[in-house]
PDB file of C-alpha atoms in Angstrom:
ATOM      1  CA  MET A   1      -0.600  34.577  -3.790  1.00  0.00           C
ATOM      2  CA  ARG A   2       1.443  33.085  -6.612  1.00  0.00           C
ATOM      3  CA  ARG A   3      -0.354  30.512  -8.769  1.00  0.00           C
ATOM      4  CA  PRO A   4       2.265  27.924  -9.710  1.00  0.00           C
ATOM      5  CA  TYR A   5       0.375  26.043 -12.442  1.00  0.00           C
ATOM      6  CA  PRO A   6      -0.720  27.440 -15.821  1.00  0.00           C
ATOM      7  CA  ASP A   7      -3.387  24.723 -16.139  1.00  0.00           C
ATOM      8  CA  ARG A   8      -4.227  21.163 -15.104  1.00  0.00           C
ATOM      9  CA  VAL A   9      -2.010  19.505 -17.715  1.00  0.00           C
ATOM     10  CA  ALA A  10       1.024  21.482 -16.550  1.00  0.00           C
ATOM     11  CA  ALA A  11       0.146  20.581 -12.970  1.00  0.00           C
ATOM     12  CA  GLY A  12       0.095  16.908 -13.941  1.00  0.00           C
ATOM     13  CA  ARG A  13       3.625  17.134 -15.332  1.00  0.00           C
ATOM     14  CA  VAL A  14       4.878  18.655 -12.092  1.00  0.00           C
ATOM     15  CA  LEU A  15       3.011  16.040 -10.081  1.00  0.00           C
ATOM     16  CA  ALA A  16       4.623  13.242 -12.100  1.00  0.00           C
ATOM     17  CA  THR A  17       8.035  14.605 -11.142  1.00  0.00           C
ATOM     18  CA  GLU A  18       7.032  14.686  -7.466  1.00  0.00           C
ATOM     19  CA  LEU A  19       5.839  11.091  -7.641  1.00  0.00           C
ATOM     20  CA  GLY A  20       9.041   9.835  -9.242  1.00  0.00           C
ATOM     21  CA  ARG A  21       9.253   6.136 -10.013  1.00  0.00           C
ATOM     22  CA  VAL A  22       6.351   3.993  -8.806  1.00  0.00           C
ATOM     23  CA  PRO A  23       7.227   0.273  -8.877  1.00  0.00           C
ATOM     24  CA  GLY A  24       4.713  -2.448  -9.621  1.00  0.00           C
ATOM     25  CA  SER A  25       1.757  -2.817 -11.952  1.00  0.00           C
ATOM     26  CA  VAL A  26       0.523   0.788 -11.869  1.00  0.00           C
ATOM     27  CA  LEU A  27      -2.931   2.073 -12.717  1.00  0.00           C
ATOM     28  CA  VAL A  28      -3.614   5.821 -12.665  1.00  0.00           C
ATOM     29  CA  LEU A  29      -7.217   6.826 -11.932  1.00  0.00           C
ATOM     30  CA  GLY A  30      -8.216  10.424 -12.549  1.00  0.00           C
ATOM     31  CA  LEU A  31     -11.144  11.672 -10.488  1.00  0.00           C
ATOM     32  CA  ALA A  32     -13.707  13.086 -12.893  1.00  0.00           C
ATOM     33  CA  ARG A  33     -13.907  15.592 -14.084  1.00  0.00           C
ATOM     34  CA  GLY A  34     -11.064  17.850 -12.966  1.00  0.00           C
ATOM     35  CA  GLY A  35      -8.584  15.134 -12.062  1.00  0.00           C
ATOM     36  CA  VAL A  36      -8.495  13.471 -15.479  1.00  0.00           C
ATOM     37  CA  PRO A  37      -6.447  16.145 -17.339  1.00  0.00           C
ATOM     38  CA  VAL A  38      -3.996  16.064 -14.402  1.00  0.00           C
ATOM     39  CA  ALA A  39      -3.844  12.267 -14.419  1.00  0.00           C
ATOM     40  CA  ALA A  40      -3.135  11.908 -18.158  1.00  0.00           C
ATOM     41  CA  PRO A  41       0.466  13.253 -18.076  1.00  0.00           C
ATOM     42  CA  VAL A  42       1.069  11.370 -14.820  1.00  0.00           C
ATOM     43  CA  ALA A  43       0.126   8.098 -16.535  1.00  0.00           C
ATOM     44  CA  VAL A  44       2.393   8.892 -19.489  1.00  0.00           C
ATOM     45  CA  ALA A  45       5.346   9.671 -17.212  1.00  0.00           C
ATOM     46  CA  LEU A  46       4.826   6.474 -15.214  1.00  0.00           C
ATOM     47  CA  GLY A  47       4.213   4.329 -18.284  1.00  0.00           C
ATOM     48  CA  ALA A  48       0.948   3.306 -16.640  1.00  0.00           C
ATOM     49  CA  GLU A  49      -2.611   2.582 -17.714  1.00  0.00           C
ATOM     50  CA  LEU A  50      -5.095   5.436 -17.307  1.00  0.00           C
ATOM     51  CA  ASP A  51      -8.760   5.217 -16.362  1.00  0.00           C
ATOM     52  CA  VAL A  52     -11.396   7.422 -14.786  1.00  0.00           C
ATOM     53  CA  LEU A  53     -13.014   7.204 -11.365  1.00  0.00           C
ATOM     54  CA  ILE A  54     -16.318   8.994 -10.909  1.00  0.00           C
ATOM     55  CA  VAL A  55     -16.795  10.663  -7.537  1.00  0.00           C
ATOM     56  CA  ARG A  56     -19.721  12.922  -6.711  1.00  0.00           C
ATOM     57  CA  LYS A  57     -19.969  15.386  -3.866  1.00  0.00           C
ATOM     58  CA  LEU A  58     -23.150  15.223  -1.786  1.00  0.00           C
ATOM     59  CA  GLY A  59     -23.844  18.934  -1.644  1.00  0.00           C
ATOM     60  CA  LEU A  60     -25.994  20.514   1.035  1.00  0.00           C
ATOM     61  CA  PRO A  61     -29.319  21.663  -0.496  1.00  0.00           C
ATOM     62  CA  GLY A  62     -29.150  25.412  -0.975  1.00  0.00           C
ATOM     63  CA  GLN A  63     -25.376  25.359  -0.452  1.00  0.00           C
ATOM     64  CA  PRO A  64     -24.158  22.795  -3.022  1.00  0.00           C
ATOM     65  CA  GLU A  65     -20.452  23.597  -2.484  1.00  0.00           C
ATOM     66  CA  LEU A  66     -20.754  22.517   1.160  1.00  0.00           C
ATOM     67  CA  ALA A  67     -20.195  18.749   1.231  1.00  0.00           C
ATOM     68  CA  MET A  68     -22.383  16.501   3.354  1.00  0.00           C
ATOM     69  CA  GLY A  69     -20.202  13.701   2.020  1.00  0.00           C
ATOM     70  CA  ALA A  70     -19.349  12.013  -1.266  1.00  0.00           C
ATOM     71  CA  VAL A  71     -20.088   8.885  -3.274  1.00  0.00           C
ATOM     72  CA  ALA A  72     -17.642   6.972  -5.476  1.00  0.00           C
ATOM     73  CA  GLY A  73     -18.117   3.982  -7.735  1.00  0.00           C
ATOM     74  CA  VAL A  74     -15.713   1.269  -8.864  1.00  0.00           C
ATOM     75  CA  GLY A  75     -17.540  -1.202 -11.067  1.00  0.00           C
ATOM     76  CA  ASP A  76     -20.814  -2.106  -9.378  1.00  0.00           C
ATOM     77  CA  ALA A  77     -19.539  -1.136  -5.915  1.00  0.00           C
ATOM     78  CA  LEU A  78     -20.531   2.197  -4.410  1.00  0.00           C
ATOM     79  CA  GLN A  79     -18.874   3.815  -1.420  1.00  0.00           C
ATOM     80  CA  VAL A  80     -20.535   6.675   0.472  1.00  0.00           C
ATOM     81  CA  VAL A  81     -18.497   8.807   2.869  1.00  0.00           C
ATOM     82  CA  ARG A  82     -20.338  11.169   5.204  1.00  0.00           C
ATOM     83  CA  ASN A  83     -19.060  14.484   6.519  1.00  0.00           C
ATOM     84  CA  GLU A  84     -20.637  13.956   9.910  1.00  0.00           C
ATOM     85  CA  SER A  85     -20.208  17.537  11.123  1.00  0.00           C
ATOM     86  CA  ILE A  86     -22.672  18.584   8.385  1.00  0.00           C
ATOM     87  CA  ALA A  87     -24.636  15.408   7.608  1.00  0.00           C
ATOM     88  CA  GLU A  88     -25.796  14.957  11.221  1.00  0.00           C
ATOM     89  CA  HIS A  89     -27.827  18.160  10.908  1.00  0.00           C
ATOM     90  CA  VAL A  90     -29.580  17.020   7.707  1.00  0.00           C
ATOM     91  CA  ALA A  91     -32.815  14.991   7.659  1.00  0.00           C
ATOM     92  CA  PRO A  92     -32.184  11.400   6.480  1.00  0.00           C
ATOM     93  CA  ASP A  93     -34.720  11.673   3.633  1.00  0.00           C
ATOM     94  CA  VAL A  94     -33.029  14.839   2.343  1.00  0.00           C
ATOM     95  CA  LEU A  95     -29.608  13.162   2.437  1.00  0.00           C
ATOM     96  CA  GLU A  96     -30.993  10.099   0.636  1.00  0.00           C
ATOM     97  CA  GLU A  97     -32.580  12.267  -2.064  1.00  0.00           C
ATOM     98  CA  VAL A  98     -29.255  13.970  -2.733  1.00  0.00           C
ATOM     99  CA  ARG A  99     -27.397  10.641  -2.666  1.00  0.00           C
ATOM    100  CA  ALA A 100     -29.794   9.057  -5.185  1.00  0.00           C
ATOM    101  CA  ALA A 101     -29.497  12.028  -7.555  1.00  0.00           C
ATOM    102  CA  GLU A 102     -25.702  11.942  -7.418  1.00  0.00           C
ATOM    103  CA  VAL A 103     -25.606   8.169  -8.010  1.00  0.00           C
ATOM    104  CA  ARG A 104     -27.705   8.705 -11.159  1.00  0.00           C
ATOM    105  CA  GLU A 105     -25.262  11.357 -12.350  1.00  0.00           C
ATOM    106  CA  LEU A 106     -22.325   9.091 -11.469  1.00  0.00           C
ATOM    107  CA  ARG A 107     -23.723   6.279 -13.609  1.00  0.00           C
ATOM    108  CA  ARG A 108     -24.503   8.716 -16.456  1.00  0.00           C
ATOM    109  CA  ARG A 109     -20.916   9.905 -16.498  1.00  0.00           C
ATOM    110  CA  GLU A 110     -19.544   6.378 -16.377  1.00  0.00           C
ATOM    111  CA  HIS A 111     -21.491   5.566 -19.530  1.00  0.00           C
ATOM    112  CA  ALA A 112     -20.532   8.867 -21.170  1.00  0.00           C
ATOM    113  CA  TYR A 113     -16.820   8.295 -20.579  1.00  0.00           C
ATOM    114  CA  ARG A 114     -16.587   4.534 -21.095  1.00  0.00           C
ATOM    115  CA  GLY A 115     -19.582   3.475 -23.149  1.00  0.00           C
ATOM    116  CA  ASP A 116     -19.752  -0.274 -22.730  1.00  0.00           C
ATOM    117  CA  ARG A 117     -16.090  -0.623 -21.751  1.00  0.00           C
ATOM    118  CA  PRO A 118     -15.808  -1.948 -18.183  1.00  0.00           C
ATOM    119  CA  PRO A 119     -13.504  -0.254 -15.664  1.00  0.00           C
ATOM    120  CA  ILE A 120      -9.971  -1.608 -15.448  1.00  0.00           C
ATOM    121  CA  ASP A 121      -9.560  -4.224 -12.727  1.00  0.00           C
ATOM    122  CA  VAL A 122      -7.650  -2.740  -9.767  1.00  0.00           C
ATOM    123  CA  ARG A 123      -7.077  -6.006  -7.912  1.00  0.00           C
ATOM    124  CA  ASP A 124      -3.383  -6.409  -6.945  1.00  0.00           C
ATOM    125  CA  ARG A 125      -2.493  -3.179  -8.798  1.00  0.00           C
ATOM    126  CA  VAL A 126      -0.733  -0.103  -7.440  1.00  0.00           C
ATOM    127  CA  VAL A 127      -3.471   2.506  -7.847  1.00  0.00           C
ATOM    128  CA  VAL A 128      -2.561   6.192  -8.093  1.00  0.00           C
ATOM    129  CA  LEU A 129      -5.620   8.365  -7.430  1.00  0.00           C
ATOM    130  CA  VAL A 130      -5.217  11.813  -8.987  1.00  0.00           C
ATOM    131  CA  ASP A 131      -7.334  14.930  -8.578  1.00  0.00           C
ATOM    132  CA  ASP A 132      -6.673  18.588  -9.372  1.00  0.00           C
ATOM    133  CA  GLY A 133      -6.518  19.402  -5.661  1.00  0.00           C
ATOM    134  CA  LEU A 134      -7.761  18.698  -2.154  1.00  0.00           C
ATOM    135  CA  ALA A 135      -9.938  21.015  -0.091  1.00  0.00           C
ATOM    136  CA  THR A 136     -12.011  19.048   2.453  1.00  0.00           C
ATOM    137  CA  GLY A 137     -10.837  15.701   1.031  1.00  0.00           C
ATOM    138  CA  ALA A 138     -14.336  14.145   1.150  1.00  0.00           C
ATOM    139  CA  THR A 139     -14.375  13.088  -2.496  1.00  0.00           C
ATOM    140  CA  MET A 140     -10.855  11.670  -2.350  1.00  0.00           C
ATOM    141  CA  ARG A 141     -11.609   9.728   0.831  1.00  0.00           C
ATOM    142  CA  ALA A 142     -14.648   8.187  -0.889  1.00  0.00           C
ATOM    143  CA  ALA A 143     -12.410   7.295  -3.836  1.00  0.00           C
ATOM    144  CA  VAL A 144      -9.810   5.635  -1.600  1.00  0.00           C
ATOM    145  CA  GLU A 145     -12.422   3.599   0.264  1.00  0.00           C
ATOM    146  CA  ALA A 146     -14.164   2.533  -2.972  1.00  0.00           C
ATOM    147  CA  VAL A 147     -10.871   1.356  -4.469  1.00  0.00           C
ATOM    148  CA  ARG A 148      -9.870  -0.436  -1.252  1.00  0.00           C
ATOM    149  CA  LYS A 149     -12.939  -2.670  -1.600  1.00  0.00           C
ATOM    150  CA  GLN A 150     -11.451  -4.024  -4.840  1.00  0.00           C
ATOM    151  CA  ARG A 151      -8.252  -5.210  -3.076  1.00  0.00           C
ATOM    152  CA  PRO A 152      -5.457  -3.251  -4.761  1.00  0.00           C
ATOM    153  CA  ALA A 153      -1.828  -3.815  -3.738  1.00  0.00           C
ATOM    154  CA  ARG A 154      -1.400  -0.155  -2.707  1.00  0.00           C
ATOM    155  CA  VAL A 155      -3.297   3.124  -2.960  1.00  0.00           C
ATOM    156  CA  ILE A 156      -1.417   6.361  -3.567  1.00  0.00           C
ATOM    157  CA  VAL A 157      -3.156   9.745  -3.473  1.00  0.00           C
ATOM    158  CA  ALA A 158      -1.487  12.367  -5.670  1.00  0.00           C
ATOM    159  CA  VAL A 159      -2.546  15.994  -6.138  1.00  0.00           C
ATOM    160  CA  PRO A 160      -0.843  19.186  -7.337  1.00  0.00           C
ATOM    161  CA  VAL A 161      -2.239  21.249  -4.430  1.00  0.00           C
ATOM    162  CA  GLY A 162      -4.004  20.619  -1.167  1.00  0.00           C
ATOM    163  CA  ALA A 163      -4.781  21.956   2.270  1.00  0.00           C
ATOM    164  CA  ALA A 164      -2.024  20.697   4.570  1.00  0.00           C
ATOM    165  CA  ASP A 165      -4.370  19.290   7.209  1.00  0.00           C
ATOM    166  CA  THR A 166      -6.431  17.478   4.555  1.00  0.00           C
ATOM    167  CA  CYS A 167      -3.315  15.870   3.091  1.00  0.00           C
ATOM    168  CA  ARG A 168      -2.317  14.702   6.578  1.00  0.00           C
ATOM    169  CA  ARG A 169      -5.764  13.223   7.257  1.00  0.00           C
ATOM    170  CA  LEU A 170      -5.669  11.227   4.033  1.00  0.00           C
ATOM    171  CA  GLU A 171      -2.429   9.594   5.160  1.00  0.00           C
ATOM    172  CA  ARG A 172      -4.622   7.603   7.576  1.00  0.00           C
ATOM    173  CA  VAL A 173      -6.510   5.882   4.735  1.00  0.00           C
ATOM    174  CA  ALA A 174      -4.006   5.815   1.835  1.00  0.00           C
ATOM    175  CA  ASP A 175      -0.645   4.057   1.716  1.00  0.00           C
ATOM    176  CA  GLU A 176       1.034   7.239   0.470  1.00  0.00           C
ATOM    177  CA  VAL A 177      -0.060  10.829  -0.120  1.00  0.00           C
ATOM    178  CA  VAL A 178       1.775  13.193  -2.460  1.00  0.00           C
ATOM    179  CA  CYS A 179       0.676  16.846  -2.258  1.00  0.00           C
ATOM    180  CA  ALA A 180       3.016  18.784  -4.548  1.00  0.00           C
ATOM    181  CA  TRP A 181       2.092  22.153  -3.028  1.00  0.00           C
ATOM    182  CA  THR A 182       0.496  22.896   0.355  1.00  0.00           C
ATOM    183  CA  PRO A 183       0.157  26.686   0.495  1.00  0.00           C
ATOM    184  CA  ARG A 184       0.482  28.296   3.895  1.00  0.00           C
ATOM    185  CA  TYR A 185      -2.849  30.038   3.366  1.00  0.00           C
ATOM    186  CA  PHE A 186      -5.160  27.662   1.534  1.00  0.00           C
ATOM    187  CA  ASN A 187      -8.416  29.134   0.283  1.00  0.00           C
ATOM    188  CA  ALA A 188      -9.522  26.909  -2.588  1.00  0.00           C
ATOM    189  CA  VAL A 189      -8.057  24.537  -5.158  1.00  0.00           C
ATOM    190  CA  GLY A 190      -8.459  27.176  -7.865  1.00  0.00           C
ATOM    191  CA  GLN A 191      -5.875  29.442  -6.224  1.00  0.00           C
ATOM    192  CA  ALA A 192      -3.171  27.138  -7.607  1.00  0.00           C
ATOM    193  CA  TYR A 193      -4.150  27.623 -11.266  1.00  0.00           C
ATOM    194  CA  ARG A 194      -4.124  30.483 -13.743  1.00  0.00           C
ATOM    195  CA  ASP A 195      -6.588  28.554 -15.930  1.00  0.00           C
ATOM    196  CA  PHE A 196      -9.117  26.688 -13.789  1.00  0.00           C
ATOM    197  CA  ALA A 197     -11.968  26.492 -16.288  1.00  0.00           C
ATOM    198  CA  PRO A 198     -14.496  23.680 -15.778  1.00  0.00           C
ATOM    199  CA  VAL A 199     -13.577  20.411 -17.469  1.00  0.00           C
ATOM    200  CA  THR A 200     -16.144  19.151 -19.981  1.00  0.00           C
ATOM    201  CA  ASP A 201     -17.207  15.577 -20.703  1.00  0.00           C
ATOM    202  CA  ASP A 202     -15.535  15.894 -24.118  1.00  0.00           C
ATOM    203  CA  ALA A 203     -12.255  16.913 -22.479  1.00  0.00           C
ATOM    204  CA  VAL A 204     -12.423  13.874 -20.193  1.00  0.00           C
ATOM    205  CA  ARG A 205     -13.015  11.545 -23.137  1.00  0.00           C
ATOM    206  CA  ALA A 206     -10.166  13.146 -25.080  1.00  0.00           C
ATOM    207  CA  ALA A 207      -7.754  12.737 -22.174  1.00  0.00           C
ATOM    208  CA  LEU A 208      -8.696   9.074 -21.748  1.00  0.00           C
ATOM    209  CA  GLU A 209      -8.050   8.419 -25.432  1.00  0.00           C
ATOM    210  CA  THR A 210      -4.510   9.865 -25.469  1.00  0.00           C
TER     211      THR A 210
END
């Protein structure tokens, strides 16, 4: 299958075109790590502020790519979203152990990316949540629900690629969903990229400083 994007930055430029003009006081939040290099050119095109939102998958022990849910943090607020079809088969103490470990990593990354700088206030802002793609949508749903708690004016989900059914499901929780490419046969987010190398902490910091 054709891979339409050379890398995440190129995908962000295409995504900005798909979004078009977004009226209001706009804040672009890139989901760390992979969403930040996509979000940076989106923020430039929109003339918007850019910040990072840390979201961590709650991976099933022994199968870490299989999401039991996700946790997202905006300021001091944490939002946990469960994937009930998987989480209901996991012992509560096991789920809590994974959740606690991911919250520690979430807070570590917040400090690594921001230092002592607080997150930008989302209240009454139009928030554009950007990731490099949507598979199950668990992490993005956690991001939407965490941001909603801070009372933004609107929440827009924007991704360069996503599974069609996942994009449709997110329309129930976001005000608008922009999926630039929904391949007929979706296997994984990486199928949309020629270069899908892991994004480092240094790359996130560099993108936030541009």
